[in-house]
Structure formats: structure tokens, C-alpha cells
Amino acid sequence: MSPLISRAKKSASTALPSHERNVRAVRLFPKYPNAMTPSDRALVFDMDGVLIDSEPLWRRAEIQIFATVGLELSEADCFQTTGLRMDEAALYWFERSPWTGPTPHEIAESVVERMVELIQAEGVPMPGVRRSLAAARAADWRIGLASSSSTRLIETVLDRFELRTAFEVIHSAEHEERGKPHPDVYLSTLRDLGLEGCDSVAIEDSANGVTSALAAGMRCIAIPPPETRSDPRFGVAHWRLDSLEELSQALSGIETERNER
């Protein structure tokens, strides 16, 4: 089964014209090397803050770029837009503190460019990424990726960590009609997996991502960073972990609960 990447999320792109949104996916990756009989369950990973320790990089990039138009963001400000597409984050701030000069779209593009530089120079995987992916494959979970980041950033991360063949289906929300907290990117991922939400589990680090997954009818594992663990919006997640390193052990409990449903 060939991995899929949709040109369909943090992204700097605007939505595609309606006649192009029906394009389901573009096959960019080589054949999945360990193809197995597809199971009826899937783990769908978010990327930023789950696979890569990129949230601190996002905050740096946003603070640097927004400062060029006179908007002085703090790290606490940046947490307000965690999980959103970059184009939506730029509009969020423009609506609250309008600036002159570059458009929100251009600012978003600049943030993404800076993020590519930071990831290529400093990006590191979150602890437990490879072990978790291996454990999921060993337990016959299908594996997907549904990210708010643009296709370009997804490819940058997967190339840096040599994970291009780790996922059966990959979706960027950059060309979805709506980004997280709306469910669109998860619904597209489920469509290409051929599964219902109740058959799948999302892994998220942001409250916006948890909301998105639940709206798609999925169950959700929340792995919030220390800075936002007190956010009450994480309370609706089905499970909470302190680290992705705990996922391997948690999978057996998730499977047991699934069998009892």
C-alpha cells in the first residue's frame, strides 16, 4: 500500500478553488516497505509537538517575523494559536492588531520560510517517536499523519528524520477549507484510510488538535506540553500521556478497551 500525502495544515496557503478541492491525494512516497494486510484500526499522529519538538521553533519564528510589522508577541501569545494553520494564525493577529505593509499571507509565508531554516538546522524528534511507530506497526495499527503544517514543512520534517515511509496516509490541512480546531484534516485522513472515526485514535499535543479529532468522531490521546497541561480543554481527551515514550505501553490498554466496546 503506497503512502499518500494530500495537498489538502500550520500553513501559509489559502484554500484551493472548489474545482481543485476534490483532488484526494498525490502519491509522492515510495511503496510502503513493510506492507501488511490492512487492519481496521489506525493511529493518526499530529506532527508539530508530537513527532518533532517544533513548538519552541514556531514561537521563535513567529516572534521574529511578527516583530517586523511592529507586533511584539510573547511566548504566551504564541500559545493562543498553537495548532492553527499559519495563515489562520496570521489572520488571528491581524484582526486584533492590524499592521501596514506585508499582508497576513506574506507574513505567514515568511514564518514558514523561517521554520524551514530552523527545522533543517535544529529540528529534533520528540522522545519516543521511533519506538512508538515501531510498536504501532508491530501491533498491526495502520499509521497516518494529519498536520496543520504545510506540505513543504511536513516533507522537511520527514526528510530530516528519514520517516517518509513510516506513514500510510499523510495529510496537510493547508488546502482544506478549514484548519483545526475544525475536523476537516482528520476527515480527509480517515477517508483515505477507508475508516470511520470510531476506528481510529488521534495523537495530539494541542487543545485545538484535540477538538479537531473529537469533531471527526475519533478518540484522542493528548500529550500536552508542560506549559499548557493545565488547559481544561484537554479534559475531553480519552487518554492523557506525559510523553510519547508512554505510547507503547498505552497501546495495549487502548486495544483492550476497544475489544470490550
XYZ file of N, CA and C in Angstrom:
783
model
N 0.850 -1.187 0.000
C 0.000 0.000 0.000
C 0.883 1.231 0.000
N 0.655 2.136 -0.953
C 1.507 3.304 -1.086
C 1.083 4.383 -0.120
N 2.048 5.025 0.548
C 1.673 6.152 1.387
C 1.096 7.263 0.533
N 0.204 8.033 1.110
C -0.430 9.130 0.409
C -0.139 10.423 1.134
N 0.059 11.471 0.392
C 0.140 12.791 1.002
C -0.836 13.696 0.279
N -1.745 14.278 1.039
C -2.740 15.151 0.442
C -2.191 16.553 0.322
N -2.496 17.190 -0.785
C -2.207 18.620 -0.899
C -3.423 19.333 -0.377
N -3.821 18.954 0.651
C -5.096 19.435 1.162
C -4.834 20.555 2.084
N -1.198 21.809 6.903
C -2.110 22.483 7.628
C -1.192 23.139 8.522
N 0.615 24.089 10.505
C 0.468 25.492 10.320
C 0.789 25.806 8.861
N -0.030 26.284 7.901
C 0.352 26.535 6.527
C 0.192 27.977 6.167
N 0.837 28.365 5.063
C 0.702 29.743 4.629
C -0.163 29.856 3.402
N -0.815 28.783 2.984
C -1.556 28.817 1.741
C -3.024 29.116 1.993
N -3.673 29.658 0.979
C -5.108 29.854 1.032
C -5.780 28.628 0.451
N -7.096 28.521 0.645
C -7.819 27.341 0.180
C -7.783 27.254 -1.335
N -7.782 26.042 -1.844
C -7.821 25.821 -3.282
C -9.192 26.193 -3.830
N -9.267 26.544 -5.107
C -10.585 26.711 -5.725
C -11.393 25.446 -5.575
N -12.715 25.593 -5.552
C -13.576 24.447 -5.278
C -13.382 23.327 -6.275
N -13.060 23.660 -7.543
C -12.913 22.603 -8.542
C -11.657 21.781 -8.312
N -10.713 22.290 -7.477
C -9.488 21.543 -7.213
C -9.539 20.809 -5.886
N -10.497 21.162 -5.010
C -10.511 20.554 -3.689
C -10.900 19.092 -3.722
N -11.450 18.640 -4.852
C -11.853 17.252 -4.939
C -10.694 16.317 -5.217
N -9.508 16.877 -5.495
C -8.336 16.036 -5.687
C -8.006 15.393 -4.350
N -8.061 14.099 -4.265
C -7.964 13.435 -2.976
C -6.560 13.387 -2.449
N -5.593 13.007 -3.252
C -4.236 12.878 -2.729
C -3.271 12.782 -3.882
N -2.028 13.097 -3.589
C -0.951 12.965 -4.563
C 0.031 11.944 -4.027
N 0.345 10.924 -4.802
C 1.273 9.897 -4.353
C 2.693 10.396 -4.552
N 3.364 10.661 -3.432
C 4.712 11.215 -3.502
C 5.767 10.261 -2.969
N 5.374 9.297 -2.173
C 6.331 8.483 -1.466
C 6.438 7.091 -2.083
N 7.567 6.420 -1.906
C 7.719 5.068 -2.438
C 6.824 4.079 -1.718
N 6.727 2.901 -2.285
C 5.861 1.881 -1.710
C 6.223 1.584 -0.274
N 5.203 1.450 0.559
C 5.398 1.150 1.975
C 6.200 -0.132 2.104
N 7.351 -0.081 2.772
C 8.286 -1.195 2.703
C 7.832 -2.441 3.441
N 7.003 -2.276 4.442
C 6.584 -3.431 5.233
C 5.086 -3.633 5.092
N 4.622 -3.680 3.847
C 3.188 -3.787 3.606
C 2.626 -5.026 4.286
N 1.460 -4.842 4.925
C 0.825 -5.960 5.594
C -0.662 -5.869 5.333
N -1.380 -6.897 5.680
C -2.817 -6.872 5.484
C -3.408 -5.720 6.275
N -4.103 -4.795 5.625
C -4.625 -3.632 6.338
C -5.552 -4.043 7.472
N -5.370 -3.476 8.635
C -6.250 -3.737 9.760
C -7.369 -2.716 9.750
N -8.285 -2.863 10.663
C -9.443 -1.977 10.698
C -9.293 -0.925 11.784
N -8.086 -0.517 12.069
C -7.846 0.499 13.089
C -6.615 1.303 12.681
N -6.563 2.540 13.142
C -5.433 3.390 12.774
C -5.098 4.355 13.898
N -3.815 4.643 14.000
C -3.316 5.738 14.814
C -2.980 6.872 13.855
N -3.477 8.060 14.146
C -3.207 9.214 13.294
C -2.470 10.258 14.132
N -1.232 10.518 13.753
C -0.369 11.415 14.503
C -0.501 12.848 14.000
N -0.548 13.799 14.919
C -0.234 15.181 14.609
C 1.277 15.238 14.415
N 1.787 16.335 13.873
C 3.238 16.409 13.663
C 3.930 17.334 14.666
N 3.590 18.631 14.625
C 4.282 19.589 15.488
C 3.971 19.323 16.954
N 5.022 19.122 17.738
C 4.849 18.856 19.153
C 4.582 17.402 19.479
N 4.367 16.577 18.452
C 4.160 15.134 18.658
C 5.336 14.357 18.077
N 5.645 14.608 16.801
C 6.774 13.938 16.160
C 8.057 14.755 16.257
N 7.921 16.061 16.231
C 9.091 16.941 16.262
C 8.904 17.990 17.352
N 9.988 18.289 18.032
C 9.950 19.306 19.082
C 10.025 20.683 18.418
N 8.954 21.018 17.688
C 8.967 22.212 16.854
C 8.230 23.396 17.457
N 7.432 23.185 18.484
C 6.670 24.310 19.016
C 7.565 25.447 19.504
N 8.694 25.166 20.193
C 9.594 26.280 20.535
C 10.135 26.988 19.302
N 10.343 26.237 18.217
C 10.823 26.856 16.979
C 9.738 27.738 16.362
N 8.489 27.257 16.400
C 7.378 28.076 15.906
C 7.319 29.392 16.666
N 7.449 29.332 17.992
C 7.351 30.560 18.775
C 8.480 31.532 18.412
N 9.684 31.011 18.239
C 10.798 31.866 17.831
C 10.539 32.513 16.482
N 10.098 31.699 15.527
C 9.865 32.221 14.178
C 8.758 33.268 14.184
N 7.677 32.994 14.902
C 6.563 33.934 14.935
C 6.964 35.243 15.603
N 7.659 35.161 16.727
C 8.091 36.374 17.423
C 9.006 37.202 16.529
N 9.926 36.546 15.829
C 10.855 37.264 14.950
C 10.131 37.931 13.782
N 9.258 37.199 13.118
C 8.641 37.722 11.896
C 7.562 38.761 12.207
N 6.740 38.515 13.205
C 5.703 39.492 13.529
C 6.319 40.797 14.034
N 7.500 40.722 14.621
C 8.178 41.945 15.070
C 8.499 42.863 13.899
N 8.647 42.310 12.698
C 8.995 43.141 11.538
C 7.843 44.051 11.119
N 6.620 43.764 11.596
C 5.487 44.648 11.316
C 5.010 45.335 12.592
N 5.866 45.347 13.607
C 5.572 46.083 14.822
C 4.720 45.368 15.840
N 4.489 44.073 15.636
C 3.688 43.310 16.583
C 4.620 42.514 17.489
N 4.696 42.903 18.739
C 5.605 42.266 19.692
C 4.873 41.140 20.423
N 5.016 39.933 19.939
C 4.379 38.780 20.561
C 5.256 38.226 21.669
N 4.610 37.736 22.714
C 5.310 36.997 23.763
C 5.124 35.509 23.507
N 5.873 34.685 24.229
C 5.672 33.238 24.091
C 4.258 32.859 24.504
N 3.732 33.509 25.543
C 2.364 33.226 25.982
C 1.368 33.559 24.875
N 1.610 34.632 24.134
C 0.748 34.969 22.999
C 0.750 33.845 21.964
N 1.921 33.316 21.704
C 2.041 32.274 20.674
C 1.263 31.018 21.032
N 1.124 30.720 22.310
C 0.363 29.539 22.714
C -1.106 29.665 22.317
N -1.595 30.896 22.137
C -3.001 31.076 21.777
C -3.321 30.493 20.412
N -2.339 30.440 19.533
C -2.584 29.952 18.166
C -1.937 28.597 17.898
N -1.455 27.922 18.935
C -0.858 26.598 18.742
C -1.887 25.647 18.136
N -1.496 24.957 17.090
C -2.390 24.013 16.427
C -3.114 24.591 15.238
N -3.100 25.922 15.080
C -3.746 26.536 13.923
C -2.823 26.506 12.715
N -3.418 26.614 11.512
C -2.611 26.831 10.326
C -1.952 28.189 10.434
N -0.781 28.343 9.806
C -0.072 29.608 9.929
C -0.834 30.748 9.280
N -1.531 30.483 8.183
C -2.315 31.554 7.568
C -3.422 32.018 8.497
N -4.022 31.072 9.229
C -5.081 31.429 10.165
C -4.511 32.135 11.392
N -3.315 31.742 11.819
C -2.676 32.425 12.938
C -2.353 33.866 12.571
N -1.873 34.090 11.353
C -1.554 35.449 10.913
C -2.816 36.311 10.863
N -3.903 35.752 10.361
C -5.163 36.495 10.338
C -5.668 36.771 11.744
N -5.480 35.831 12.647
C -5.882 35.999 14.050
C -5.247 37.251 14.629
N -3.939 37.416 14.403
C -3.246 38.567 14.958
C -3.541 39.851 14.185
N -3.728 39.743 12.873
C -4.042 40.930 12.082
C -5.386 41.526 12.497
N -6.351 40.653 12.784
C -7.671 41.137 13.201
C -7.619 41.858 14.542
N -6.666 41.477 15.384
C -6.555 42.085 16.708
C -5.613 43.283 16.739
N -4.589 43.245 15.901
C -3.612 44.339 15.860
C -3.187 44.581 14.412
N -4.053 45.239 13.629
C -3.746 45.435 12.206
C -2.420 46.170 12.006
N -1.725 45.821 10.931
C -0.467 46.469 10.589
C -0.512 46.921 9.138
N 0.438 47.734 8.769
C 0.569 48.168 7.379
C 1.773 47.468 6.758
N 1.773 47.426 5.434
C 2.892 46.770 4.757
C 2.522 45.372 4.307
N 3.324 44.358 4.673
C 3.072 42.989 4.213
C 1.682 42.496 4.614
N 1.059 41.749 3.740
C -0.244 41.166 4.048
C -0.087 40.020 5.042
N -1.178 39.617 5.706
C -1.093 38.441 6.579
C -0.557 37.206 5.850
N -0.957 37.046 4.582
C -0.457 35.905 3.808
C 1.060 35.972 3.656
N 1.585 37.162 3.368
C 3.034 37.309 3.212
C 3.766 37.082 4.523
N 3.178 37.541 5.612
C 3.786 37.286 6.924
C 3.800 35.784 7.213
N 2.702 35.119 6.905
C 2.642 33.673 7.120
C 3.706 32.954 6.296
N 3.882 33.370 5.046
C 4.912 32.771 4.188
C 6.295 32.971 4.796
N 6.541 34.144 5.347
C 7.843 34.430 5.956
C 8.085 33.564 7.185
N 7.040 33.345 7.971
C 7.183 32.474 9.140
C 7.521 31.052 8.701
N 6.837 30.575 7.664
C 7.102 29.220 7.173
C 8.533 29.111 6.648
N 8.987 30.118 5.912
C 10.370 30.104 5.419
C 11.355 30.016 6.583
N 11.091 30.792 7.619
C 11.973 30.762 8.788
C 11.921 29.405 9.467
N 10.742 28.800 9.500
C 10.605 27.479 10.120
C 11.391 26.419 9.359
N 11.383 26.491 8.043
C 12.177 25.535 7.253
C 13.642 25.636 7.652
N 14.140 26.864 7.775
C 15.538 27.073 8.172
C 15.809 26.498 9.555
N 14.913 26.773 10.497
C 15.124 26.306 11.874
C 15.061 24.781 11.973
N 14.108 24.172 11.268
C 13.992 22.712 11.315
C 15.219 22.048 10.703
N 15.668 22.565 9.571
C 16.845 21.975 8.928
C 18.092 22.124 9.785
N 18.167 23.191 10.572
C 19.359 23.438 11.387
C 19.261 22.838 12.776
N 18.053 22.822 13.355
C 17.934 22.486 14.776
C 16.871 21.443 15.107
N 16.066 21.045 14.136
C 14.942 20.165 14.436
C 15.358 18.817 15.012
N 14.706 18.417 16.091
C 14.971 17.115 16.710
C 13.643 16.410 16.943
N 13.627 15.081 16.843
C 12.383 14.350 17.090
C 12.026 14.371 18.571
N 10.747 14.259 18.849
C 10.319 14.118 20.229
C 10.773 12.762 20.756
N 11.090 12.669 22.037
C 11.493 11.379 22.592
C 10.409 10.329 22.379
N 10.824 9.150 21.929
C 9.899 8.040 21.770
C 9.272 7.898 20.398
N 9.629 8.761 19.439
C 8.979 8.711 18.130
C 9.199 7.366 17.447
N 10.427 6.952 17.284
C 10.702 5.722 16.531
C 10.177 4.497 17.267
N 10.315 4.487 18.572
C 9.804 3.350 19.351
C 8.285 3.263 19.228
N 7.597 4.394 19.259
C 6.139 4.393 19.154
C 5.674 3.909 17.788
N 6.330 4.379 16.730
C 5.960 3.935 15.390
C 6.192 2.437 15.228
N 7.310 1.959 15.767
C 7.610 0.525 15.678
C 6.589 -0.297 16.455
N 6.208 0.177 17.630
C 5.230 -0.545 18.443
C 3.869 -0.586 17.761
N 3.482 0.518 17.127
C 2.202 0.560 16.420
C 2.201 -0.416 15.249
N 3.290 -0.437 14.490
C 3.372 -1.376 13.367
C 3.339 -2.814 13.861
N 4.058 -3.091 14.945
C 4.106 -4.456 15.474
C 2.733 -4.919 15.936
N 1.916 -3.984 16.403
C 0.576 -4.327 16.877
C -0.463 -4.233 15.759
N 0.004 -4.063 14.519
C -0.863 -4.045 13.346
C -1.807 -2.854 13.316
N -1.368 -1.715 13.853
C -2.104 -0.475 13.662
C -1.675 0.147 12.335
N -2.626 0.636 11.579
C -2.287 1.455 10.433
C -1.900 2.841 10.951
N -1.043 3.535 10.227
C -0.468 4.768 10.752
C -0.659 5.899 9.754
N -1.255 6.992 10.236
C -1.459 8.166 9.410
C -0.880 9.404 10.068
N -0.818 10.481 9.295
C -0.319 11.766 9.777
C -1.287 12.846 9.301
N -1.766 13.679 10.232
C -2.682 14.772 9.902
C -2.174 16.029 10.586
N -1.622 16.937 9.807
C -0.908 18.079 10.376
C -1.461 19.412 9.898
N -1.340 20.414 10.772
C -1.667 21.782 10.398
C -0.562 22.404 9.564
N 0.596 21.818 9.560
C 1.716 22.384 8.812
C 1.540 22.169 7.313
N 2.233 23.010 6.564
C 2.166 22.919 5.107
C 2.858 21.653 4.614
N 2.543 21.284 3.380
C 3.193 20.130 2.767
C 4.702 20.292 2.779
N 5.172 21.504 2.500
C 6.615 21.746 2.481
C 7.247 21.462 3.848
N 6.609 21.897 4.916
C 7.168 21.657 6.240
C 7.085 20.182 6.624
N 5.991 19.537 6.252
C 5.884 18.100 6.521
C 7.034 17.358 5.847
N 7.283 17.659 4.581
C 8.365 16.988 3.857
C 9.718 17.310 4.472
N 9.904 18.546 4.943
C 11.164 18.921 5.586
C 11.411 18.071 6.827
N 10.373 17.898 7.629
C 10.499 17.101 8.856
C 10.732 15.630 8.533
N 9.935 15.071 7.626
C 10.058 13.644 7.313
C 11.411 13.327 6.685
N 11.918 14.235 5.864
C 13.243 14.023 5.268
C 14.336 14.097 6.336
N 14.229 15.058 7.235
C 15.263 15.218 8.263
C 15.341 13.988 9.154
N 14.197 13.401 9.462
C 14.165 12.248 10.371
C 14.085 10.914 9.638
N 14.108 10.955 8.311
C 14.029 9.744 7.483
C 12.771 8.932 7.823
N 11.630 9.614 7.802
C 10.360 8.981 8.154
C 9.357 8.989 7.002
N 9.818 9.226 5.789
C 8.871 9.318 4.671
C 8.030 8.061 4.499
N 8.591 6.912 4.785
C 7.858 5.656 4.566
C 7.169 5.155 5.828
N 7.145 5.954 6.883
C 6.570 5.493 8.145
C 5.050 5.585 8.168
N 4.464 6.372 7.252
C 3.035 6.648 7.309
C 2.341 6.179 6.034
N 1.194 5.556 6.227
C 0.417 5.081 5.088
C -0.299 6.234 4.390
N -0.840 7.141 5.162
C -1.562 8.299 4.635
C -1.061 9.542 5.345
N -0.800 10.594 4.585
C -0.295 11.848 5.137
C -1.143 12.991 4.592
N -1.676 13.799 5.480
C -2.486 14.938 5.052
C -1.985 16.228 5.678
N -1.838 17.234 4.831
C -1.627 18.609 5.281
C -2.947 19.341 5.152
N -3.257 20.172 6.130
C -4.511 20.923 6.091
C -4.375 22.236 5.338
N -3.263 22.461 4.656
C -3.059 23.769 4.036
C -4.110 24.107 2.994
N -4.672 23.099 2.325
C -5.687 23.374 1.319
C -7.068 22.884 1.725
N -7.225 22.523 2.991
C -8.564 22.217 3.487
C -9.349 23.520 3.590
N -10.646 23.412 3.544
C -11.480 24.610 3.680
C -11.237 25.272 5.031
N -11.082 24.443 6.084
C -10.869 24.954 7.435
C -9.770 24.157 8.109
N -9.006 24.824 8.948
C -7.975 24.141 9.721
C -8.498 23.738 11.084
N -7.633 23.120 11.884
C -8.001 22.801 13.258
C -8.317 24.110 13.977
N -9.304 24.136 14.853
C -9.972 23.033 15.544
C -11.103 22.364 14.771
N -11.335 22.761 13.521
C -12.338 22.063 12.709
C -11.799 20.678 12.325
N -12.671 19.739 11.993
C -12.241 18.341 11.789
C -11.742 18.009 10.402
N -11.697 18.990 9.481
C -11.508 18.681 8.062
C -10.286 17.811 7.770
N -9.135 18.143 8.350
C -7.917 17.397 8.016
C -8.011 15.955 8.505
N -8.673 15.734 9.640
C -8.849 14.361 10.119
C -9.860 13.605 9.266
N -10.913 14.283 8.845
C -11.893 13.618 7.989
C -11.270 13.190 6.662
N -10.393 14.029 6.108
C -9.711 13.660 4.861
C -8.792 12.467 5.080
N -8.111 12.448 6.215
C -7.223 11.328 6.522
C -8.005 10.039 6.677
N -9.123 10.098 7.400
C -9.965 8.916 7.580
C -10.510 8.428 6.237
N -10.895 9.369 5.382
C -11.414 8.996 4.056
C -10.405 8.163 3.290
N -9.138 8.608 3.299
C -8.136 7.881 2.527
C -7.680 6.603 3.206
N -7.892 6.500 4.501
C -7.645 5.236 5.192
C -8.814 4.269 5.008
N -9.970 4.801 4.619
C -11.158 3.974 4.467
C -11.737 3.542 5.798
N -11.578 4.398 6.821
C -12.022 4.053 8.166
C -12.982 5.098 8.708
N -13.756 4.694 9.691
C -14.603 5.621 10.429
C -13.817 6.187 11.609
N -14.287 7.319 12.109
C -13.616 7.926 13.248
C -13.533 7.023 14.456
N -14.575 6.236 14.679
C -14.609 5.367 15.857
C -13.574 4.251 15.785
N -13.007 4.035 14.610
C -11.985 3.001 14.433
C -10.569 3.558 14.571
N -10.462 4.842 14.872
C -9.153 5.484 14.820
C -8.893 6.311 16.071
N -7.615 6.478 16.362
C -7.175 7.237 17.529
C -6.199 8.312 17.056
N -6.465 9.554 17.418
C -5.567 10.663 17.094
C -4.610 10.892 18.255
N -3.420 11.378 17.938
C -2.429 11.708 18.954
C -2.101 13.183 18.789
N -2.437 13.985 19.801
C -2.363 15.439 19.697
C -1.665 16.052 20.901
N -1.040 17.213 20.656
C -0.409 17.939 21.750
C -1.086 19.272 22.030
N -2.034 19.691 21.190
C -2.683 20.983 21.380
C -4.171 20.803 21.630
N -4.747 21.771 22.357
C -6.181 21.721 22.621
C -6.968 21.871 21.325
N -6.479 22.701 20.402
C -7.154 22.824 19.108
C -7.148 21.506 18.354
N -6.048 20.770 18.460
C -5.970 19.473 17.800
C -6.899 18.449 18.411
N -7.004 18.447 19.736
C -7.923 17.530 20.418
C -9.356 17.813 19.963
N -9.721 19.084 19.924
C -11.061 19.466 19.481
C -11.323 18.985 18.058
N -10.330 19.125 17.191
C -10.449 18.692 15.807
C -10.695 17.192 15.703
N -9.897 16.414 16.436
C -10.020 14.955 16.383
C -11.384 14.497 16.889
N -11.832 15.061 17.997
C -13.123 14.659 18.551
C -14.260 15.037 17.607
N -14.138 16.188 16.944
C -15.169 16.601 15.995
C -15.249 15.660 14.801
N -14.144 14.959 14.508
C -14.130 13.970 13.427
C -14.638 12.607 13.893
N -15.046 12.522 15.150
C -15.578 11.269 15.682
C -14.518 10.307 16.161
N -13.287 10.774 16.308
C -12.182 9.919 16.731
C -12.032 9.941 18.246
N -11.356 8.935 18.762
C -10.853 9.014 20.123
C -9.497 9.710 20.068
N -9.046 10.223 21.203
C -7.845 11.048 21.159
C -6.960 10.833 22.377
N -5.662 10.708 22.094
C -4.631 10.709 23.122
C -4.028 12.105 23.143
N -4.081 12.772 24.279
C -3.482 14.093 24.412
C -2.135 13.983 25.105
N -1.129 14.640 24.528
C 0.204 14.707 25.136
C 0.575 16.181 25.234
N -0.078 16.921 26.132
C 0.175 18.365 26.195
C 1.554 18.677 26.741
N 2.166 19.742 26.250
C 3.457 20.162 26.802
C 3.256 20.725 28.204
N 4.318 20.794 28.994
C 4.182 21.284 30.374
C 3.521 22.653 30.457
N 3.765 23.520 29.470
C 3.246 24.883 29.535
C 1.726 24.958 29.450
N 1.082 23.934 28.869
C -0.372 24.005 28.686
C -1.120 22.833 29.333
N -0.471 22.081 30.171
C -1.134 20.911 30.764
C -2.335 21.268 31.630
N -2.370 22.493 32.129
C -3.488 22.899 32.973
C -4.690 23.382 32.163
N -4.554 23.439 30.845
C -5.658 23.895 29.998
C -6.823 22.921 30.138
N -7.986 23.387 30.606
C -9.112 22.469 30.826
C -9.630 21.820 29.554
N -9.284 22.373 28.392
C -9.771 21.779 27.138
C -9.175 20.404 26.882
N -8.068 20.078 27.536
C -7.506 18.733 27.377
C -8.325 17.687 28.138
N -9.219 18.137 28.996
C -10.007 17.204 29.801
C -10.933 16.323 28.993
N -11.230 16.721 27.752
C -12.146 15.912 26.942
C -11.430 14.787 26.203
N -10.104 14.782 26.225
C -9.359 13.697 25.557
C -9.622 12.379 26.272
N -9.582 11.288 25.526
C -9.850 9.969 26.110
C -8.704 9.488 26.991
N -7.485 9.840 26.609
C -6.308 9.468 27.385
C -5.360 10.653 27.415
N -4.564 10.733 28.478
C -3.520 11.754 28.573
C -2.215 11.083 28.940
N -1.163 11.428 28.207
C 0.175 10.916 28.479
C 1.092 12.091 28.760
N 2.147 11.831 29.492
C 3.145 12.873 29.737
C 4.160 12.965 28.607
N 4.300 11.862 27.857
C 5.309 11.810 26.801
C 4.925 10.741 25.797
N 5.367 10.906 24.563
C 5.157 9.879 23.548
C 5.855 8.583 23.935
N 6.842 8.669 24.802
C 7.536 7.466 25.259
C 6.591 6.507 25.969
N 5.458 6.986 26.443
C 4.492 6.141 27.147
C 3.510 5.455 26.201
N 3.568 5.791 24.907
C 2.564 5.274 23.982
C 2.639 3.767 23.822
N 3.843 3.216 23.746
C 3.976 1.775 23.528
C 3.204 0.987 24.562
N 3.325 1.381 25.811
C 2.609 0.691 26.884
C 1.116 0.987 26.828
N 0.771 2.207 26.446
C -0.636 2.591 26.414
C -1.413 1.856 25.332
N -0.745 1.443 24.261
C -1.455 0.794 23.160
C -2.176 -0.473 23.598
N -1.602 -1.229 24.514
C -2.261 -2.464 24.961
C -3.557 -2.142 25.685
N -3.562 -1.071 26.487
C -4.779 -0.676 27.165
C -5.840 -0.166 26.210
N -5.400 0.554 25.186
C -6.343 1.038 24.186
C -6.984 -0.133 23.443
N -6.172 -1.135 23.107
C -6.691 -2.308 22.405
C -7.668 -3.079 23.267
N -7.354 -3.226 24.557
C -8.252 -3.926 25.471
C -9.609 -3.228 25.542
N -9.571 -1.894 25.665
C -10.815 -1.124 25.728
C -11.604 -1.252 24.439
N -10.875 -1.258 23.320
C -11.545 -1.379 22.021
C -12.270 -2.717 21.908
N -11.637 -3.782 22.357
C -12.239 -5.108 22.264
C -13.461 -5.256 23.164
N -13.514 -4.429 24.197
C -14.622 -4.519 25.151
C -15.814 -3.676 24.713
N -15.640 -2.858 23.684
C -16.741 -1.983 23.260
C -17.850 -2.797 22.610
